Amino acid sequence: MKTTAEPGWLRWLLIAAALGFLGINLALPLAQVFAGALAKGIAVYRAAVVEPDAVAAMRLTLTVAAIAVPLNIVFGLAASWAITKFDFPGKAMLISLIDLPLSVSPVVSGLIYVLLFGLQGWAGPWLREHDIRIVFAVPGIVLATVFVTFPFVARELIPLMLEQGRSDEEAARSLGATGWQTFRRVTLPNIRWGLLYGVLLCNARAMGEFGAVSVVSGHIRGLTNTLPLHIEILYNEYNYVAAFAVASLLAGLALVTLVAKSVLEWRFGDAIAGGGH
Amino acid sequence: MIVLLPLSAIFIKTAGLGWREFVAVALSRRALAAYRLSFGAAALAAAINAVFGLLVAWVLVRYDFAGKRVVSALVDLPFALPTAVAGIALTALYAPNGWIGSLLPFKVAFEPVGVVVALTFIGLPFVVRTVEPVLADLGADVEEAAASLGAGRWTTFRRVVLPAVLPALVTGFALAFARGVGEYGSVIFIAGNLPFRSEIAPLLIVQQLEQYNYRGATAIAATMLTASFAILVAINLLQAWDRRKMAAL
């Protein structure tokens, strides 16, 4: 019915307004990163990226993600499995808790670990006696990253698993499958694309986390500096081209994440329905 | 365990602080100015995003145009782009000699309005991704019914579409707002961080930490956490309201 369509001029006006807003708000900052990185040519760009502190930061960022992402896959799977396949008191409370790291300031997330494991913190004296460093060292960065990226996998899986219901699992159980078999052969194949989607978002955040990591890292160059922290240092030293060069690596990662996410949505739209926000 | 145990540490630590010391730090004039900026800028940015987020969601759901898939992917950029990268990019754009800053007659970077710019960037996907599914589910039949009863396009939008998406829109606003209040990475570069003027609350926590004043940092964090928790409860109530309303449709 034509009466529910806007006139052509209005449609184009709305599209132009939306694209204009997105262009200024999203596309321009992205373009700025790459323009800033290449402002002094490709040689300067390359020098900034292969410089030892940048490489060390890159290595640390990859290490942290390599620990935090698998941990959160396990936690996310366990949490969404428990929430969607079983009933227990306090379930609604647990769902709210999973989202908590998303609405808590990253700075506060980092502060928590300083309070727990810092020298003046609860576990501080004991840790010092045993010569274990958590805050201002790599373990603290990993812990803070795990905390901040915890919701991403569970948030993708819970709506998906709720929608799929429990009938497949119940059928498997009635045919004599054990709990682990049911999980591996029935649940996991059902949720694999949704899981991959959650992992992508989790990984992007793990590599890019700034606030929480900044508080616990201690900013020791070449030792406890992740890529985002390295960007901050370069920027504050007015070394803009190097800052943007390192930033362009992370922006590239973001673009890869977005492309992979779109491809997943496009190919397996039904299998990850229910997620997306 | 990962979530609850560490969070309780903040409140226990604050409780050991004593009321006077708490007031002296968490409710100092400088802290109050920081809260006002953090909450005010987050509310303004979330309001801007509610308007443009609804527009973007509408265009993505209702219209076909070249490059739509690319545009749809771009909406998620603030989720995927590290906040520090967004921060330096926005600062360079809006600096007086930047691509946008040089065109504007007033200063944006290193002013409170810069905070709003950064939080608008961060918050957009929350609104779009919350409104989009509701808009897509809204059948053409109710709009056709309205049109057949003689309603114009604007009346149909105002009386039929808007009430249906309003709960989702409010939820998206609340999510963007909550994120904006605590946002750190993208803001500190563009804000200029002048006390009483363009200093956000999370930065205040970091500064207390850098002076090894853990008690002060904790007091400010507890104040912010209480606010965040209130917002979270409000979001959950809104979502319950949203579900009831959709079930009634």
Short mmCIF file of N, CA, C and O in Angstrom, two decimals, chain A residues 1 3-6 11 14-15 17-19 21-22 24-33 35 75 96-97 100 103-108 111-116 120 122 147 150 204 208 210-211 215 228 231-232 235 243-244 247 250-251 254 258 261-262 266 276-277, chain B residues 2-4 6-7 9-10 12-13 52 55 58-59 63 65 69 71 73-78 80-85 88-94 99-100 120-121 124 129 143-144 147 153 182 184-185 188-189 202 205-206 209 214 217-218 221 225 228-229 232 236:
data_model
loop_
_atom_site.label_atom_id
_atom_site.label_comp_id
_atom_site.label_asym_id
_atom_site.label_seq_id
_atom_site.Cartn_x
_atom_site.Cartn_y
_atom_site.Cartn_z
N MET A 1 0.83 -1.20 0.00
CA MET A 1 0.00 0.00 0.00
C MET A 1 0.86 1.25 0.00
O MET A 1 1.73 1.43 0.85
N THR A 3 0.18 4.30 0.65
CA THR A 3 -0.10 5.35 1.63
C THR A 3 0.81 5.27 2.84
O THR A 3 0.88 6.21 3.63
N THR A 4 1.49 4.14 3.06
CA THR A 4 2.36 4.06 4.23
C THR A 4 3.81 4.35 3.86
O THR A 4 4.71 4.13 4.65
N ALA A 5 4.04 4.81 2.63
CA ALA A 5 5.41 5.18 2.26
C ALA A 5 5.55 6.69 2.27
O ALA A 5 4.60 7.41 1.94
N GLU A 6 6.73 7.17 2.65
CA GLU A 6 6.96 8.60 2.62
C GLU A 6 7.15 9.03 1.18
O GLU A 6 7.60 8.24 0.35
N ARG A 11 12.08 10.79 1.83
CA ARG A 11 12.90 9.60 2.05
C ARG A 11 14.38 9.94 1.85
O ARG A 11 15.23 9.60 2.65
N LEU A 14 15.75 12.08 4.68
CA LEU A 14 16.03 11.32 5.89
C LEU A 14 17.31 10.51 5.73
O LEU A 14 18.15 10.46 6.64
N ILE A 15 17.45 9.86 4.56
CA ILE A 15 18.67 9.07 4.33
C ILE A 15 19.89 9.98 4.37
O ILE A 15 20.90 9.68 5.01
N ALA A 17 20.24 12.84 5.91
CA ALA A 17 20.50 13.30 7.27
C ALA A 17 21.18 12.21 8.08
O ALA A 17 22.15 12.47 8.81
N ALA A 18 20.69 10.97 7.96
CA ALA A 18 21.29 9.87 8.71
C ALA A 18 22.73 9.64 8.28
O ALA A 18 23.63 9.49 9.11
N LEU A 19 22.96 9.64 6.96
CA LEU A 19 24.31 9.40 6.46
C LEU A 19 25.23 10.55 6.84
O LEU A 19 26.40 10.34 7.16
N PHE A 21 25.04 12.45 9.51
CA PHE A 21 25.37 12.29 10.92
C PHE A 21 26.42 11.21 11.11
O PHE A 21 27.42 11.40 11.81
N LEU A 22 26.21 10.05 10.47
CA LEU A 22 27.17 8.95 10.61
C LEU A 22 28.51 9.32 10.02
O LEU A 22 29.56 8.95 10.55
N ILE A 24 29.94 12.34 9.79
CA ILE A 24 30.68 13.25 10.67
C ILE A 24 31.07 12.55 11.96
O ILE A 24 32.18 12.67 12.46
N ASN A 25 30.15 11.77 12.50
CA ASN A 25 30.34 11.21 13.83
C ASN A 25 31.21 9.95 13.82
O ASN A 25 31.92 9.70 14.78
N LEU A 26 31.14 9.15 12.76
CA LEU A 26 31.86 7.87 12.77
C LEU A 26 32.94 7.78 11.68
O LEU A 26 34.07 7.40 11.97
N ALA A 27 32.59 8.12 10.44
CA ALA A 27 33.54 7.91 9.35
C ALA A 27 34.72 8.87 9.44
O ALA A 27 35.87 8.47 9.23
N LEU A 28 34.45 10.14 9.77
CA LEU A 28 35.55 11.11 9.83
C LEU A 28 36.60 10.75 10.89
O LEU A 28 37.79 10.79 10.60
N PRO A 29 36.18 10.39 12.14
CA PRO A 29 37.21 9.99 13.11
C PRO A 29 38.05 8.82 12.62
O PRO A 29 39.27 8.80 12.81
N LEU A 30 37.40 7.86 11.94
CA LEU A 30 38.13 6.70 11.43
C LEU A 30 39.15 7.15 10.38
O LEU A 30 40.31 6.73 10.39
N ALA A 31 38.69 8.04 9.47
CA ALA A 31 39.59 8.54 8.43
C ALA A 31 40.74 9.31 9.05
O ALA A 31 41.89 9.22 8.60
N GLN A 32 40.42 10.06 10.12
CA GLN A 32 41.45 10.86 10.81
C GLN A 32 42.59 9.98 11.34
O GLN A 32 43.75 10.36 11.28
N VAL A 33 42.24 8.80 11.85
CA VAL A 33 43.26 7.90 12.39
C VAL A 33 44.28 7.56 11.31
O VAL A 33 45.50 7.68 11.52
N ALA A 35 44.71 9.08 8.34
CA ALA A 35 45.35 10.28 7.80
C ALA A 35 46.47 10.73 8.74
O ALA A 35 47.57 11.07 8.29
N PHE A 75 33.76 -18.89 30.98
CA PHE A 75 32.83 -18.27 31.93
C PHE A 75 31.50 -17.96 31.26
O PHE A 75 30.43 -18.19 31.84
N SER A 96 21.40 -9.62 35.94
CA SER A 96 21.79 -8.22 36.13
C SER A 96 23.28 -8.10 36.41
O SER A 96 23.95 -7.20 35.93
N LEU A 97 23.81 -9.05 37.20
CA LEU A 97 25.22 -8.99 37.57
C LEU A 97 26.12 -9.14 36.35
O LEU A 97 27.17 -8.51 36.27
N LEU A 100 26.74 -5.97 34.74
CA LEU A 100 27.29 -4.90 35.57
C LEU A 100 28.59 -4.30 35.02
O LEU A 100 28.72 -3.08 34.96
N SER A 103 28.09 -1.32 32.76
CA SER A 103 27.64 -0.01 33.20
C SER A 103 28.52 0.58 34.31
O SER A 103 28.27 1.68 34.77
N VAL A 104 29.53 -0.19 34.74
CA VAL A 104 30.48 0.37 35.70
C VAL A 104 31.61 1.04 34.92
O VAL A 104 32.07 0.52 33.91
N SER A 105 32.02 2.21 35.39
CA SER A 105 33.12 2.90 34.72
C SER A 105 34.36 2.01 34.69
O SER A 105 34.70 1.38 35.69
N PRO A 106 35.05 1.94 33.55
CA PRO A 106 36.26 1.11 33.48
C PRO A 106 37.28 1.50 34.54
O PRO A 106 38.01 0.64 35.05
N VAL A 107 37.33 2.78 34.86
CA VAL A 107 38.26 3.25 35.88
C VAL A 107 37.94 2.59 37.23
O VAL A 107 38.84 2.15 37.96
N VAL A 108 36.65 2.50 37.54
CA VAL A 108 36.24 1.87 38.79
C VAL A 108 36.60 0.39 38.76
O VAL A 108 37.06 -0.17 39.77
N LEU A 111 40.15 0.15 39.63
CA LEU A 111 40.34 0.50 41.03
C LEU A 111 40.09 -0.69 41.95
O LEU A 111 40.79 -0.89 42.95
N ILE A 112 39.06 -1.48 41.60
CA ILE A 112 38.71 -2.65 42.41
C ILE A 112 39.93 -3.54 42.61
O ILE A 112 40.20 -4.01 43.72
N TYR A 113 40.68 -3.76 41.53
CA TYR A 113 41.82 -4.68 41.63
C TYR A 113 42.98 -4.06 42.39
O TYR A 113 43.73 -4.76 43.06
N VAL A 114 43.10 -2.73 42.29
CA VAL A 114 44.12 -2.06 43.09
C VAL A 114 43.78 -2.24 44.58
O VAL A 114 44.66 -2.50 45.40
N LEU A 115 42.50 -2.11 44.91
CA LEU A 115 42.08 -2.25 46.31
C LEU A 115 42.30 -3.66 46.82
O LEU A 115 42.67 -3.87 47.97
N LEU A 116 42.04 -4.64 45.96
CA LEU A 116 42.16 -6.03 46.40
C LEU A 116 43.61 -6.48 46.50
O LEU A 116 44.01 -7.11 47.48
N GLN A 120 48.50 -1.68 49.55
CA GLN A 120 47.69 -1.36 50.72
C GLN A 120 46.38 -2.13 50.72
O GLN A 120 45.53 -1.93 51.56
N TRP A 122 43.71 -5.62 50.45
CA TRP A 122 43.45 -6.74 51.35
C TRP A 122 44.49 -7.84 51.25
O TRP A 122 45.00 -8.33 52.24
N PHE A 147 37.57 -8.97 33.71
CA PHE A 147 36.39 -8.37 34.33
C PHE A 147 35.61 -7.53 33.32
O PHE A 147 34.40 -7.67 33.17
N PHE A 150 33.98 -9.61 30.44
CA PHE A 150 33.17 -10.74 30.85
C PHE A 150 31.78 -10.80 30.20
O PHE A 150 31.34 -11.86 29.76
N ALA A 204 37.79 -7.72 20.62
CA ALA A 204 38.00 -6.31 20.26
C ALA A 204 38.14 -5.48 21.53
O ALA A 204 39.01 -4.62 21.65
N GLY A 208 41.45 -3.52 23.20
CA GLY A 208 41.34 -2.07 23.19
C GLY A 208 41.07 -1.44 24.53
O GLY A 208 41.01 -0.23 24.64
N PHE A 210 41.07 0.44 27.84
CA PHE A 210 41.99 1.51 28.21
C PHE A 210 41.86 1.89 29.69
O PHE A 210 42.82 1.79 30.45
N GLY A 211 40.66 2.30 30.09
CA GLY A 211 40.47 2.84 31.44
C GLY A 211 40.89 1.88 32.54
O GLY A 211 41.71 2.23 33.41
N VAL A 215 44.53 1.99 34.98
CA VAL A 215 44.61 2.12 36.43
C VAL A 215 45.52 1.04 37.04
O VAL A 215 46.28 1.31 37.96
N PRO A 228 46.87 0.41 23.74
CA PRO A 228 46.15 1.67 24.01
C PRO A 228 46.92 2.60 24.95
O PRO A 228 46.91 3.82 24.77
N ILE A 231 49.64 4.33 23.07
CA ILE A 231 49.09 5.45 22.30
C ILE A 231 49.01 6.70 23.17
O ILE A 231 49.40 7.79 22.76
N GLU A 232 48.52 6.52 24.39
CA GLU A 232 48.37 7.68 25.28
C GLU A 232 49.72 8.34 25.55
O GLU A 232 49.86 9.56 25.50
N TYR A 235 50.97 10.20 22.53
CA TYR A 235 50.17 11.40 22.30
C TYR A 235 50.55 12.50 23.27
O TYR A 235 50.69 13.66 22.89
N ALA A 243 51.62 8.14 17.52
CA ALA A 243 50.40 7.76 18.23
C ALA A 243 49.35 7.26 17.25
O ALA A 243 48.72 6.21 17.46
N PHE A 244 49.17 8.00 16.16
CA PHE A 244 48.17 7.59 15.17
C PHE A 244 48.60 6.32 14.44
O PHE A 244 47.75 5.52 14.04
N ALA A 247 47.70 3.67 16.69
CA ALA A 247 46.24 3.65 16.74
C ALA A 247 45.67 2.99 15.49
O ALA A 247 44.64 2.30 15.54
N LEU A 250 45.15 -0.69 15.82
CA LEU A 250 43.94 -1.06 16.56
C LEU A 250 42.69 -0.74 15.74
O LEU A 250 41.70 -1.47 15.81
N ALA A 251 42.74 0.36 14.98
CA ALA A 251 41.60 0.69 14.12
C ALA A 251 41.43 -0.40 13.06
O ALA A 251 40.30 -0.77 12.71
N ALA A 254 39.69 -3.17 14.59
CA ALA A 254 38.27 -2.86 14.71
C ALA A 254 37.55 -3.09 13.39
O ALA A 254 36.45 -3.65 13.35
N LEU A 258 34.53 -5.65 12.53
CA LEU A 258 33.24 -5.24 11.96
C LEU A 258 32.92 -6.04 10.70
O LEU A 258 31.78 -6.46 10.50
N LYS A 261 32.00 -9.53 11.63
CA LYS A 261 30.69 -9.50 12.26
C LYS A 261 29.58 -9.39 11.22
O LYS A 261 28.58 -10.11 11.28
N SER A 262 29.80 -8.51 10.22
CA SER A 262 28.79 -8.36 9.16
C SER A 262 28.65 -9.63 8.36
O SER A 262 27.53 -10.02 8.00
N TRP A 266 25.31 -11.80 7.97
CA TRP A 266 24.76 -11.95 6.65
C TRP A 266 24.59 -13.44 6.32
O TRP A 266 23.54 -13.88 5.85
N GLY A 276 22.98 -9.19 18.92
CA GLY A 276 23.07 -7.97 18.14
C GLY A 276 23.08 -6.70 18.96
O GLY A 276 23.41 -5.65 18.46
N HIS A 277 22.70 -6.78 20.22
CA HIS A 277 22.82 -5.56 21.03
C HIS A 277 23.02 -5.90 22.49
O HIS A 277 22.91 -7.06 22.87
N ILE B 2 33.43 -13.42 40.04
CA ILE B 2 34.31 -12.46 39.37
C ILE B 2 33.77 -11.05 39.55
O ILE B 2 34.51 -10.09 39.69
N VAL B 3 32.45 -10.94 39.54
CA VAL B 3 31.84 -9.62 39.50
C VAL B 3 31.53 -9.09 40.90
O VAL B 3 31.90 -7.98 41.26
N LEU B 4 30.87 -9.91 41.70
CA LEU B 4 30.30 -9.40 42.93
C LEU B 4 31.35 -9.14 44.01
O LEU B 4 31.35 -8.11 44.67
N PRO B 6 34.66 -8.44 43.95
CA PRO B 6 35.47 -7.23 43.85
C PRO B 6 34.67 -5.96 44.09
O PRO B 6 35.16 -5.01 44.71
N LEU B 7 33.41 -5.95 43.63
CA LEU B 7 32.62 -4.73 43.78
C LEU B 7 32.33 -4.42 45.24
O LEU B 7 32.34 -3.27 45.66
N ALA B 9 34.17 -4.88 47.61
CA ALA B 9 35.37 -4.31 48.22
C ALA B 9 35.29 -2.79 48.29
O ALA B 9 35.69 -2.17 49.28
N ILE B 10 34.77 -2.18 47.22
CA ILE B 10 34.68 -0.72 47.16
C ILE B 10 33.82 -0.19 48.31
O ILE B 10 34.20 0.75 49.00
N ILE B 12 32.92 -1.70 51.14
CA ILE B 12 33.47 -1.98 52.47
C ILE B 12 34.58 -0.99 52.79
O ILE B 12 34.66 -0.43 53.88
N LYS B 13 35.39 -0.73 51.80
CA LYS B 13 36.48 0.23 51.98
C LYS B 13 35.92 1.62 52.28
O LYS B 13 36.45 2.35 53.13
N PHE B 52 19.15 11.08 16.75
CA PHE B 52 19.80 10.59 15.54
C PHE B 52 19.82 9.07 15.47
O PHE B 52 19.79 8.50 14.38
N LEU B 55 16.62 8.09 13.97
CA LEU B 55 16.67 8.39 12.53
C LEU B 55 17.46 7.32 11.78
O LEU B 55 17.01 6.78 10.76
N TRP B 58 15.61 4.02 11.72
CA TRP B 58 14.48 4.12 10.78
C TRP B 58 14.96 3.95 9.35
O TRP B 58 14.41 3.16 8.57
N VAL B 59 16.02 4.68 8.99
CA VAL B 59 16.54 4.62 7.63
C VAL B 59 17.06 3.22 7.31
O VAL B 59 16.83 2.69 6.23
N TYR B 63 14.37 1.83 4.55
CA TYR B 63 14.74 2.23 3.19
C TYR B 63 15.86 1.36 2.65
O TYR B 63 16.65 0.80 3.39
N PHE B 65 19.14 1.53 0.10
CA PHE B 65 20.01 2.43 -0.64
C PHE B 65 21.35 1.75 -0.80
O PHE B 65 21.67 0.78 -0.10
N ARG B 69 24.71 -2.02 3.68
CA ARG B 69 25.37 -2.99 4.55
C ARG B 69 26.61 -2.38 5.21
O ARG B 69 26.88 -2.62 6.39
N VAL B 71 27.06 0.82 5.84
CA VAL B 71 26.58 1.78 6.83
C VAL B 71 26.16 1.06 8.11
O VAL B 71 26.49 1.47 9.22
N ALA B 73 27.24 -1.77 9.24
CA ALA B 73 28.42 -2.24 9.97
C ALA B 73 29.11 -1.08 10.68
O ALA B 73 29.60 -1.23 11.80
N LEU B 74 29.12 0.09 10.03
CA LEU B 74 29.80 1.26 10.58
C LEU B 74 29.18 1.70 11.91
O LEU B 74 29.87 2.22 12.78
N VAL B 75 27.87 1.46 12.05
CA VAL B 75 27.18 1.87 13.28
C VAL B 75 27.85 1.24 14.51
O VAL B 75 27.92 1.85 15.56
N ASP B 76 28.38 0.03 14.35
CA ASP B 76 29.00 -0.66 15.48
C ASP B 76 30.44 -0.23 15.75
O ASP B 76 31.07 -0.74 16.67
N LEU B 77 30.96 0.69 14.93
CA LEU B 77 32.36 1.10 15.08
C LEU B 77 32.72 1.49 16.52
O LEU B 77 33.74 1.06 17.04
N PRO B 78 31.88 2.29 17.21
CA PRO B 78 32.25 2.67 18.59
C PRO B 78 32.37 1.47 19.54
O PRO B 78 33.08 1.57 20.54
N ALA B 80 33.69 -1.42 18.55
CA ALA B 80 34.89 -2.15 18.17
C ALA B 80 36.16 -1.31 18.27
O ALA B 80 37.24 -1.85 18.46
N LEU B 81 36.02 0.00 18.13
CA LEU B 81 37.21 0.86 18.14
C LEU B 81 37.63 1.15 19.58
O LEU B 81 36.82 1.60 20.37
N PRO B 82 38.90 0.89 19.92
CA PRO B 82 39.35 1.19 21.29
C PRO B 82 39.11 2.66 21.63
O PRO B 82 39.28 3.54 20.78
N THR B 83 38.74 2.92 22.88
CA THR B 83 38.34 4.27 23.25
C THR B 83 39.51 5.25 23.13
O THR B 83 39.29 6.41 22.79
N ALA B 84 40.73 4.79 23.39
CA ALA B 84 41.87 5.70 23.28
C ALA B 84 42.05 6.15 21.84
O ALA B 84 42.39 7.30 21.57
N VAL B 85 41.82 5.23 20.89
CA VAL B 85 41.94 5.58 19.48
C VAL B 85 40.87 6.61 19.11
O VAL B 85 41.15 7.62 18.45
N ILE B 88 41.90 10.16 20.58
CA ILE B 88 42.89 10.99 19.88
C ILE B 88 42.36 11.42 18.51
O ILE B 88 42.64 12.52 18.05
N ALA B 89 41.55 10.55 17.87
CA ALA B 89 41.01 10.92 16.56
C ALA B 89 40.05 12.09 16.68
O ALA B 89 40.12 13.06 15.91
N LEU B 90 39.15 12.03 17.67
CA LEU B 90 38.19 13.13 17.86
C LEU B 90 38.90 14.42 18.24
O LEU B 90 38.54 15.50 17.77
N THR B 91 39.94 14.30 19.07
CA THR B 91 40.68 15.49 19.47
C THR B 91 41.32 16.15 18.25
O THR B 91 41.24 17.37 18.07
N ALA B 92 41.94 15.34 17.40
CA ALA B 92 42.57 15.90 16.21
C ALA B 92 41.54 16.53 15.27
O ALA B 92 41.80 17.57 14.67
N LEU B 93 40.37 15.90 15.17
CA LEU B 93 39.32 16.43 14.29
C LEU B 93 38.80 17.78 14.77
O LEU B 93 38.57 18.69 13.97
N TYR B 94 38.60 17.90 16.08
CA TYR B 94 37.93 19.08 16.63
C TYR B 94 38.91 20.10 17.19
O TYR B 94 38.49 21.13 17.71
N TRP B 99 40.19 19.12 10.95
CA TRP B 99 39.28 19.14 9.79
C TRP B 99 37.96 19.82 10.15
O TRP B 99 37.43 20.60 9.39
N ILE B 100 37.40 19.48 11.31
CA ILE B 100 36.11 20.07 11.69
C ILE B 100 36.33 21.32 12.52
O ILE B 100 35.66 22.33 12.32
N THR B 120 28.87 11.39 22.47
CA THR B 120 27.94 11.13 21.36
C THR B 120 28.50 10.03 20.47
O THR B 120 27.76 9.15 20.03
N PHE B 121 29.81 10.09 20.22
CA PHE B 121 30.45 9.04 19.42
C PHE B 121 30.26 7.68 20.08
O PHE B 121 29.86 6.71 19.44
N LEU B 124 26.17 6.13 20.33
CA LEU B 124 25.23 5.93 19.22
C LEU B 124 24.75 4.49 19.04
O LEU B 124 23.55 4.25 18.92
N ARG B 129 20.98 -0.01 18.03
CA ARG B 129 20.81 -1.45 18.15
C ARG B 129 19.65 -1.84 19.07
O ARG B 129 19.17 -2.97 19.01
N GLU B 143 0.29 0.48 10.60
CA GLU B 143 0.45 1.74 9.89
C GLU B 143 -0.55 1.85 8.75
O GLU B 143 -1.10 2.93 8.48
N GLU B 144 -0.80 0.72 8.08
CA GLU B 144 -1.79 0.72 7.00
C GLU B 144 -3.17 1.03 7.56
O GLU B 144 -3.95 1.77 6.95
N ALA B 147 -3.35 4.65 8.20
CA ALA B 147 -3.47 5.40 6.94
C ALA B 147 -4.87 5.26 6.35
O ALA B 147 -5.44 6.24 5.85
N ARG B 153 1.10 10.82 7.15
CA ARG B 153 2.34 10.13 7.50
C ARG B 153 2.85 10.58 8.86
O ARG B 153 3.29 9.79 9.68
N GLY B 182 30.47 6.82 32.85
CA GLY B 182 31.71 6.19 33.29
C GLY B 182 32.83 6.26 32.28
O GLY B 182 33.95 5.86 32.56
N TYR B 184 35.93 6.98 29.96
CA TYR B 184 37.20 7.59 30.34
C TYR B 184 38.10 7.81 29.11
O TYR B 184 38.44 8.93 28.78
N GLY B 185 38.42 6.72 28.43
CA GLY B 185 39.43 6.76 27.37
C GLY B 185 39.18 7.79 26.28
O GLY B 185 40.08 8.53 25.90
N ILE B 188 39.24 11.82 27.94
CA ILE B 188 40.34 12.56 28.58
C ILE B 188 41.21 13.31 27.57
O ILE B 188 41.82 14.31 27.93
N PHE B 189 41.26 12.83 26.32
CA PHE B 189 42.10 13.54 25.36
C PHE B 189 41.45 14.84 24.91
O PHE B 189 42.10 15.86 24.78
N PRO B 202 35.48 10.16 36.38
CA PRO B 202 36.46 9.06 36.36
C PRO B 202 37.90 9.55 36.41
O PRO B 202 38.76 8.90 37.00
N ILE B 205 39.07 10.10 39.90
CA ILE B 205 39.47 8.85 40.56
C ILE B 205 40.91 8.53 40.22
O ILE B 205 41.72 8.20 41.10
N VAL B 206 41.24 8.64 38.93
CA VAL B 206 42.60 8.32 38.51
C VAL B 206 43.61 9.25 39.18
O VAL B 206 44.67 8.82 39.64
N LEU B 209 44.24 8.25 42.67
CA LEU B 209 45.08 7.05 42.67
C LEU B 209 46.54 7.40 42.44
O LEU B 209 47.44 6.83 43.05
N TYR B 214 44.16 6.21 48.07
CA TYR B 214 43.21 5.16 47.74
C TYR B 214 41.84 5.41 48.36
O TYR B 214 40.83 5.08 47.79
N ALA B 217 39.97 7.97 46.24
CA ALA B 217 39.53 7.36 44.99
C ALA B 217 38.32 6.48 45.23
O ALA B 217 37.36 6.48 44.46
N THR B 218 38.38 5.71 46.34
CA THR B 218 37.29 4.79 46.63
C THR B 218 36.00 5.53 46.93
O THR B 218 34.91 5.11 46.51
N ALA B 221 34.55 6.66 43.75
CA ALA B 221 34.07 5.48 43.01
C ALA B 221 32.76 4.98 43.59
O ALA B 221 31.85 4.60 42.84
N LEU B 225 29.42 4.45 41.63
CA LEU B 225 28.84 3.11 41.54
C LEU B 225 27.37 3.12 41.96
O LEU B 225 26.54 2.47 41.33
N SER B 228 25.50 4.43 39.12
CA SER B 228 25.43 3.46 38.03
C SER B 228 24.44 2.36 38.36
O SER B 228 23.68 1.90 37.49
N PHE B 229 24.46 1.92 39.62
CA PHE B 229 23.57 0.83 40.00
C PHE B 229 22.12 1.27 39.91
O PHE B 229 21.27 0.51 39.42
N LEU B 232 21.18 1.09 36.38
CA LEU B 232 21.01 -0.29 35.93
C LEU B 232 19.64 -0.84 36.34
O LEU B 232 18.95 -1.49 35.56
N ASN B 236 16.56 -2.15 33.89
CA ASN B 236 15.87 -3.43 33.99
C ASN B 236 14.37 -3.24 34.13
O ASN B 236 13.58 -3.98 33.54
#
